[in-house]
Structure formats: structure tokens, C-alpha cells
Short mmCIF file of C-alpha atoms in Angstrom, two decimals:
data_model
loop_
_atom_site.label_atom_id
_atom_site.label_comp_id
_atom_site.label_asym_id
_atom_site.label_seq_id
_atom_site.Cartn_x
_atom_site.Cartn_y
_atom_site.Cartn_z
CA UNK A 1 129.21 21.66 121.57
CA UNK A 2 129.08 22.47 125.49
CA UNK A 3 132.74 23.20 125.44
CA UNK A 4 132.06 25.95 122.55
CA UNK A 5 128.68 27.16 124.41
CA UNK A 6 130.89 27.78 127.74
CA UNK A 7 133.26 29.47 125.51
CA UNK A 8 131.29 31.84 123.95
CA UNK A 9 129.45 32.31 127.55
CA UNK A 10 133.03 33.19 128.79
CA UNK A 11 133.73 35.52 126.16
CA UNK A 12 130.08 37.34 126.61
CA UNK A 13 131.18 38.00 130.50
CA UNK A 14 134.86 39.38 129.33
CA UNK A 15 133.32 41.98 127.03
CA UNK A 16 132.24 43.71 130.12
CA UNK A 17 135.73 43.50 131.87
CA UNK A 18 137.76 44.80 129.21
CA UNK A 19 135.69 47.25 128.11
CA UNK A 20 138.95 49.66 128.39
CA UNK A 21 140.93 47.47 126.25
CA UNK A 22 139.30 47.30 123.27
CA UNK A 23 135.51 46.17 123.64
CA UNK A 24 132.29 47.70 124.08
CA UNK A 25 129.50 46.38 126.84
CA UNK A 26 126.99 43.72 125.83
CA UNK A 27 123.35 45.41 124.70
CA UNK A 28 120.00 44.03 124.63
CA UNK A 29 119.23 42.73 120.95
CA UNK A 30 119.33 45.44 118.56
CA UNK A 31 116.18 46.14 116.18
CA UNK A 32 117.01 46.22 112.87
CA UNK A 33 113.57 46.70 111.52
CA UNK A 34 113.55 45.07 107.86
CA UNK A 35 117.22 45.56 107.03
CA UNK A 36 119.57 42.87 106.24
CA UNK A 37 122.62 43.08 108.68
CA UNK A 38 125.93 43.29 107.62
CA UNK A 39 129.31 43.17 109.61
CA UNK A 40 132.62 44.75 108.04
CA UNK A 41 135.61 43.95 110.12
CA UNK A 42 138.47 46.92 110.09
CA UNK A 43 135.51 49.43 108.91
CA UNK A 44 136.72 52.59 110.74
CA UNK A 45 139.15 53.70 107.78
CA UNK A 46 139.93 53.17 104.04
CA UNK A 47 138.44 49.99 102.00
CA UNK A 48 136.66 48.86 105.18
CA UNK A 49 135.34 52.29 105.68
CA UNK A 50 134.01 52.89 102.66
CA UNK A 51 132.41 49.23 101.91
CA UNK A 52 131.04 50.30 105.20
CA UNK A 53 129.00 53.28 103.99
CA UNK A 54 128.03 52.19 100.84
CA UNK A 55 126.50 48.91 102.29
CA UNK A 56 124.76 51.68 104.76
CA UNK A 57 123.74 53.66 102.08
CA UNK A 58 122.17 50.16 100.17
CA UNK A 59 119.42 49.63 103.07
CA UNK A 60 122.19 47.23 105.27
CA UNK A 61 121.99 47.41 109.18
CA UNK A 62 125.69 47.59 109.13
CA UNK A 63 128.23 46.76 112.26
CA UNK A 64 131.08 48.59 112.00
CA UNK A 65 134.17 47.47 113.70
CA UNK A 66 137.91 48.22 114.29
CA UNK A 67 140.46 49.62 117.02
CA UNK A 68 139.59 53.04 117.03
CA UNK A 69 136.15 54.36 119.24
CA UNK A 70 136.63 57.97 117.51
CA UNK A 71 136.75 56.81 113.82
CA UNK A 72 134.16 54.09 114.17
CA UNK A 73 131.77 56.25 115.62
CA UNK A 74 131.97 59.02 112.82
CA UNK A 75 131.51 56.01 110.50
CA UNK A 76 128.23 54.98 112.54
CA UNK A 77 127.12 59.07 112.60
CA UNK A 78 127.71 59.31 108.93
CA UNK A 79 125.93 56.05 108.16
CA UNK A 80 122.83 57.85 110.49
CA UNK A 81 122.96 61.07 108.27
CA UNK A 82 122.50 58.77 104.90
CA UNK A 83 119.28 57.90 106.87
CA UNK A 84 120.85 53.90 107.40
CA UNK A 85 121.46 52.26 110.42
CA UNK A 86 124.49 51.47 111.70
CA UNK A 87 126.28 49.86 115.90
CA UNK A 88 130.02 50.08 116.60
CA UNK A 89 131.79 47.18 118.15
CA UNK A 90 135.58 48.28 119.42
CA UNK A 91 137.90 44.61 118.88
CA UNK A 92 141.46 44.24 118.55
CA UNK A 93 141.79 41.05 116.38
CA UNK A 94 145.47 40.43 117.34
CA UNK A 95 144.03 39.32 120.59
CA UNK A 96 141.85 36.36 120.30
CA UNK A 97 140.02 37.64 123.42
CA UNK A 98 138.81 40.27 122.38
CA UNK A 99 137.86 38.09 118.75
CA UNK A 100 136.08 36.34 121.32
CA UNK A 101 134.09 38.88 123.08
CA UNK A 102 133.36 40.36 119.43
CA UNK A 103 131.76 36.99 118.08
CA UNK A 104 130.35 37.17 121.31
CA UNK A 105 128.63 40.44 120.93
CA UNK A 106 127.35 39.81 117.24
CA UNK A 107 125.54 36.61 118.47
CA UNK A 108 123.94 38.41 121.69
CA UNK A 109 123.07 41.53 119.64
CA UNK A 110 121.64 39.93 116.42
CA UNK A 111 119.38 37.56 115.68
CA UNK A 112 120.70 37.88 112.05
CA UNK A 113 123.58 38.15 109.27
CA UNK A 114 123.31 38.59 106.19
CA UNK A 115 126.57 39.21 105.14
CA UNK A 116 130.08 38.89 106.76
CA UNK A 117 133.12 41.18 105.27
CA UNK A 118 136.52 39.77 106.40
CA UNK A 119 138.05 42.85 105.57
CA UNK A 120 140.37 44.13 108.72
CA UNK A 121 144.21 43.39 107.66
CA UNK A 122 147.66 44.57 107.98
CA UNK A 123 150.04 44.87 105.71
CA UNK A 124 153.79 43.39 105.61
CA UNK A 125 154.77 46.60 107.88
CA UNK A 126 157.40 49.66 107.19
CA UNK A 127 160.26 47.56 107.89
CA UNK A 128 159.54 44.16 106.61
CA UNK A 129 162.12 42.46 108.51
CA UNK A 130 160.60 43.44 111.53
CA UNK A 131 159.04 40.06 112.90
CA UNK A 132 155.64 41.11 115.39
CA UNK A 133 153.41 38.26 117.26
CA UNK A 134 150.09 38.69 118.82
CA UNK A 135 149.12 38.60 122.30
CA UNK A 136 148.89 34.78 122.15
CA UNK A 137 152.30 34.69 120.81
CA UNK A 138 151.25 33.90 117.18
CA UNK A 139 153.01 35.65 113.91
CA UNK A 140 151.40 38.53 113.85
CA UNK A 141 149.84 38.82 110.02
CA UNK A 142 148.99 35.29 110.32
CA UNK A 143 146.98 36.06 113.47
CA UNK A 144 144.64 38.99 112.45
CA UNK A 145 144.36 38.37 108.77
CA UNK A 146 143.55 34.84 109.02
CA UNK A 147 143.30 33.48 112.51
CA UNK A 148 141.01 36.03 113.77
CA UNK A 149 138.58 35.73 110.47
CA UNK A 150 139.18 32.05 111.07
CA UNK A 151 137.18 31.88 114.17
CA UNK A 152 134.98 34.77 113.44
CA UNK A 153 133.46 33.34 110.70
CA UNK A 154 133.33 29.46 111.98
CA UNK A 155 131.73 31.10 115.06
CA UNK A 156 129.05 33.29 113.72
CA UNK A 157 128.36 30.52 110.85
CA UNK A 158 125.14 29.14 112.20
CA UNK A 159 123.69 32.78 112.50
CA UNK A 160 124.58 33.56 109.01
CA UNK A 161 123.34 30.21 107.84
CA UNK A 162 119.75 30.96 109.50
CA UNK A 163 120.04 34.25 107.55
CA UNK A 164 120.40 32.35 104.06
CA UNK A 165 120.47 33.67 101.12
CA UNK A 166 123.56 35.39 102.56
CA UNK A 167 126.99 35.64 102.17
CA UNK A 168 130.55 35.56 103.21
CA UNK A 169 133.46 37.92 101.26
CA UNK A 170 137.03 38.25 102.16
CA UNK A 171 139.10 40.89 101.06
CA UNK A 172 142.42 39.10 99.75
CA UNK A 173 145.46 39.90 98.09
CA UNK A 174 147.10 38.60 94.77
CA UNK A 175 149.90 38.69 97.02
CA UNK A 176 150.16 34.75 98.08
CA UNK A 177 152.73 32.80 99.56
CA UNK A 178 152.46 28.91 100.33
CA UNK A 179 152.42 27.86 103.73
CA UNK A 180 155.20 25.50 105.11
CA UNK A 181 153.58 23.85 107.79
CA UNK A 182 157.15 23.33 109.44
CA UNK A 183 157.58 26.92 110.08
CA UNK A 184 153.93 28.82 109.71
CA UNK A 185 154.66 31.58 112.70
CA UNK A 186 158.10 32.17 110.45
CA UNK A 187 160.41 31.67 113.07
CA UNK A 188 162.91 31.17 110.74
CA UNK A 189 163.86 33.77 107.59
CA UNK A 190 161.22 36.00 108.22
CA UNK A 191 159.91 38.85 105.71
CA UNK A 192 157.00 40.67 105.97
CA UNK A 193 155.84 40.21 102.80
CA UNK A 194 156.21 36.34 103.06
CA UNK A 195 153.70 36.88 106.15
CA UNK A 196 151.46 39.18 104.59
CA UNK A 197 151.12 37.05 101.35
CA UNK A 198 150.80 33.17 103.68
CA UNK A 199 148.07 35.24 105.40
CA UNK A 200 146.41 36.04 102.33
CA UNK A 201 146.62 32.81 100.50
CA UNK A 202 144.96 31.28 103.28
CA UNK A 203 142.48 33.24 103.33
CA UNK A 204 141.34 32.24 99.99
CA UNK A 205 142.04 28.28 101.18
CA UNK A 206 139.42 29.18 104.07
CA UNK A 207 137.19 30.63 101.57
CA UNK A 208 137.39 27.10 99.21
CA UNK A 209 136.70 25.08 102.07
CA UNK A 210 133.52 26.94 103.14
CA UNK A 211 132.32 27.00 99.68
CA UNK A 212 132.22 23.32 99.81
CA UNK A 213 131.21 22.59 103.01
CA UNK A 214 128.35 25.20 102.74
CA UNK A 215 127.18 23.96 98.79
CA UNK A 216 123.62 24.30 98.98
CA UNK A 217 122.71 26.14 101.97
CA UNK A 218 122.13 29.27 100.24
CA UNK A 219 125.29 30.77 101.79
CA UNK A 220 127.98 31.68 99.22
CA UNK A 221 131.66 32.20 99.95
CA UNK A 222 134.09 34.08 97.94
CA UNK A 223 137.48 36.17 98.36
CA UNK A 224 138.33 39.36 96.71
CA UNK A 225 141.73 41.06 95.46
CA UNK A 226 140.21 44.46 95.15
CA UNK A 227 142.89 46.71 93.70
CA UNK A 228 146.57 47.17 93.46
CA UNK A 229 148.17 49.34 96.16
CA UNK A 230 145.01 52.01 96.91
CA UNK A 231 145.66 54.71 99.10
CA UNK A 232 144.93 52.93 102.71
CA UNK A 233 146.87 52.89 105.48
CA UNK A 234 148.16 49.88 104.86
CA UNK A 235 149.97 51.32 101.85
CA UNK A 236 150.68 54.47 103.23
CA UNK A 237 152.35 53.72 106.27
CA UNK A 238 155.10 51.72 104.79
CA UNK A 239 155.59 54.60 102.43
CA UNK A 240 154.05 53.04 99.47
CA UNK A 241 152.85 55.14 96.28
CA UNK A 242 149.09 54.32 95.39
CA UNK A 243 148.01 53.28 92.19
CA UNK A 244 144.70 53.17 92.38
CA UNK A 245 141.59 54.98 94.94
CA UNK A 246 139.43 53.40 97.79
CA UNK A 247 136.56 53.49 95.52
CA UNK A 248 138.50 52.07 92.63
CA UNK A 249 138.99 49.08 95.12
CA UNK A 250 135.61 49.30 96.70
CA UNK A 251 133.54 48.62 93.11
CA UNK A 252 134.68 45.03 92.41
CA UNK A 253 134.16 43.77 96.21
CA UNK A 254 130.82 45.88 95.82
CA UNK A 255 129.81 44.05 92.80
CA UNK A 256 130.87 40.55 94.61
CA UNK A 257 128.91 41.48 97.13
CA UNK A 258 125.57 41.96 95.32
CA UNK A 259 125.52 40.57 92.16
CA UNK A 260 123.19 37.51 91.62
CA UNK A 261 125.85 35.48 89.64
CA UNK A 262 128.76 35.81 91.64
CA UNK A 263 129.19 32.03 92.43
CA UNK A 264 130.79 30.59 94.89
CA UNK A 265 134.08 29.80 96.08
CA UNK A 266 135.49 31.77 93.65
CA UNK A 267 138.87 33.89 93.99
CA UNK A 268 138.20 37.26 92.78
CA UNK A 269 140.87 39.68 90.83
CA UNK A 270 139.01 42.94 90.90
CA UNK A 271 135.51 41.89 89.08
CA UNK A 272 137.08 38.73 87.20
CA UNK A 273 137.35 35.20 88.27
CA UNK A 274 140.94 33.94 88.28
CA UNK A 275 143.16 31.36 89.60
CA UNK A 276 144.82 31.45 93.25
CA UNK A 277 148.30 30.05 94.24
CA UNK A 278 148.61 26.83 93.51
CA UNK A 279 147.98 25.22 97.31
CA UNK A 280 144.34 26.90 97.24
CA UNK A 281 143.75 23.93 95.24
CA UNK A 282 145.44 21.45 97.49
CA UNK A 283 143.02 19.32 99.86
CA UNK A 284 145.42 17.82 102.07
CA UNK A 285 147.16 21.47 102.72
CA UNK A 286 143.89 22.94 102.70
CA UNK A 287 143.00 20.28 105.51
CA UNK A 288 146.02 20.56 107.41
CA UNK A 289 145.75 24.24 107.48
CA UNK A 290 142.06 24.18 108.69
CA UNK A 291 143.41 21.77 111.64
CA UNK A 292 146.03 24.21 112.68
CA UNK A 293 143.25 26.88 112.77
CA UNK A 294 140.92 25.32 114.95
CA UNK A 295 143.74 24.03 117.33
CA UNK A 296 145.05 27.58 117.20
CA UNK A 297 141.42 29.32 118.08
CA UNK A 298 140.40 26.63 119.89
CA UNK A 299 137.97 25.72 117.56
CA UNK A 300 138.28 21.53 118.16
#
């Protein structure tokens, strides 16, 4: 517990040193009056975005985050015009420093969260045989899509718990591809959509394991495929064709998000309840995985 204290002390001080790389200064607690608080990671464009401003538009405090100070802040302004109330926090989750400094921020900032949206992701790229790592070396999709969310949730876990009833929702993908713990950065035969979908899948394993570890608490965990292909950037930039909008994929995580019987632990295909890959359902991968995450976060 004192190493993880020192840690997030460390992380509080870098905030203000790379405030040029992708973080914004500490502040002294925000007010957020009555208003539940909710963050949405990758919440300067598309799904994120617009989960974003319809959770502003519902009475939420929301944090927005991503990459980009430009788009977040017209995402905090337009939040503001709705009459809602909204902060920006600038992270780069392919650098666990900066997923540091963010957890970092949330905990100095708040003294609240009612909800947490693991939403931020990127796809299997333009050229899937293109193999990318993060700045700690780590497969790239594996590293923002999971890693980051990994330690972002685990982290702010204790302020979410004190917010009970509240809850946790990752955006997922029926894309999902079992992990072989003997080559999880890919190394070896590497496709992008093989990352993408590992990423995904354990996501949803992360999601299971909360679920039971949190049973009780009033905190509910659950994971969310919200539409085929919509018209993000995700799917754009590769030179996809859409098949469905950013609202059509923004209604079933919506409904996850608010409805009184959503469960928990629960993999989500659009609005229904349906079964994940098969290792979701496997404790000792499910284990093994969570081990590698907290050795690869530093989370031990």
C-alpha cells in the first residue's frame, strides 16, 4: 500500500512536468455541486464523444479525456452550452505515465465517481501487418485498450467504490481473440486484427473478474459491443465502410449505462446479453492474465 501511495504521489508531481506532452496541471478539488461524476476515456471524438454529451446532457459532471486539447475542449464548451458541467484531462494512454498522472488527477480533483467509461481504443490500424508498441515497449493495442484501462480502473477503484451505487462499462468488441500467454506482445505472426480482438477479449475477462470481486458492493461491471463498424475514426482511417451511426452505437452502451436491471458482469451485444469467447469463462487464464497486468502496470 505505501509502494502504490508513493506511486500515485510520483505520478501527481509528473503531471506538472509534462504538461507539454500530453497532461494538464493538477487543480484544487473541483465542485461538482449535486451531480454524479462521470469519466469517459477517448471522449474528444466519435462514440466517446457522444456518450460524452449525452451523459452531460443527463445531469453527469462529466471528465472528458483524450489526446487532443482542441477537440476536448469544444466537447467541455458544448457540454457548458447544454447547461452541464464538464473538466478536460489531456492523457496519452500508450504511455503509462501519463495513465499515471491521469489516475492521478481524477483522485486529486474528485472526491467522487460515479461511473467509469473505458471507452478510448484503437483499432487493428490501416495496414494490419504493421506491428506498433508503446512507449514502454508493449504491443501497442494491448497497451491502450487494455493495459491502460487495466490500471485506470484498479487505481481509481476505491473512489468509485465510496461512490456506490456506481458503475464501471467498457466499450468492447465482438471481435475476440484468445490470448497465448507465450506470445501476448505478438512478437511472432503478428496481425492487427489478432491484436485488436486479444485486446478486446480481455477486456471483457477484466470486466468478469471485477464483477466478482466487487459482488455486493453496489458497484456493477459490465462490457459493451456497441455496434458493427460505425462511422469513427477507428473505422474510417483504415478505410472501412460504416454500417451503422455513432448514435446507433451510443443507445445500447446508453441503456447499459442507466438501466436498473442491467446486471453485472455481463458481456453486452448492443442491448442483449450474450456469450464472450470462450477464455472469458476460463479462471486460470482469466488469473494469469490479471497477473501479467499488474506486473505490467506495476500494479503488485
Amino acid at each position: 500500500m505505501v509502494n502504490r501511495i508513493t506511486s500515485l504521489l510520483a505520478a501527481s508531481a509528473l503531471v506538472l512536468e509534462i504538461v507539454g506532452t500530453g497532461s494538464v496541471a493538477l487543480s484544487a478539488e473541483v465542485d461538482t455541486g449535486i451531480r454524479p461524476v462521470a469519466l469517459v476515456t477517448g471522449s474528444t471524438d466519435g462514440l466517446g464523444r457522444e456518450l460524452a454529451l449525452r451523459l452531460g446532457g443527463a445531469g453527469y459532471h462529466v471528465i472528458v479525456h483524450g489526446r487532443n486539447a482542441e477537440r476536448g475542449q469544444a466537447v467541455v464548451e458544448e457540454i457548458e452550452a447544454m447547461e452541464g458541467a464538464a473538466t478536460l484531462i489531456i492523457a496519452d494512454l500508450a504511455s503509462m505515465t501519463q495513465v499515471r498522472a491521469l489516475a492521478a488527477q481524477v483522485l486529486s480533483d474528485y472526491s467522487r465517481l460515479d461511473l467509469l467509461v473505458n471507452n478510448a481504443g484503437i483499432g487493428r490500424g490501416a495496414d494490419p501487418s504493421i506491428r506498433s508498441e508503446s512507449e514502454e515497449g508493449y504491443e501497442l493495442r494491448f497497451a491502450v485498450n487494455y493495459l491502460s484501462h487495466f490500471y485506470l480502473t484498479h487505481t481509481l477503484l476505491p473512489l468509485v467504490q465510496q461512490s456506490a451505487p456506481s458503475r464501471i462499462v467498457s466499450v468492447t468488441s465482438t471481435a475476440q481473440n484468445a490470448i497465448d500467454f507465450d506470445n501476448v506482445m505478438l512478437e511472432r505472426e503478428y496481425v492487427g486484427n489478432r491484436a485488436y480482438g486479444q485486446s478486446k477479449l480481455a477486456q471483457i475477462m477484466m470486466t468478469m473478474d471485477l464483477a466478482e470481486q466487487l459482488d455486493g458492493t453496489g458497484v456493477t461491471v459490465n462490457a459493451v459491443h456497441p455496434a458493427v463498424y460505425m462511422a469513427t475514426s477507428m473505422v474510417l482511417n483504415r478505410g472501412g465502410t460504416p454500417m451503422a451511426t455513432i448514435d446507433e452505437g451510443a443507445d445500447p452502451v446508453m441503456q447499459v449505462i442507466m438501466s436498473p436491471v442491467a446486471g453485472s458482469g455481463n458481456y453486452y451485444r448492443q442491448s442483449q446479453v450474450t456469450r464472450a469467447a470462450e477464455q472469458a469463462y476460463d479462471e486460470t487464464a482469466r488469473a494469469r492474465l490479471d497477473a501479467l497486468a499488474r506486473e505490467l502496470t506495476g500494479l503488485v
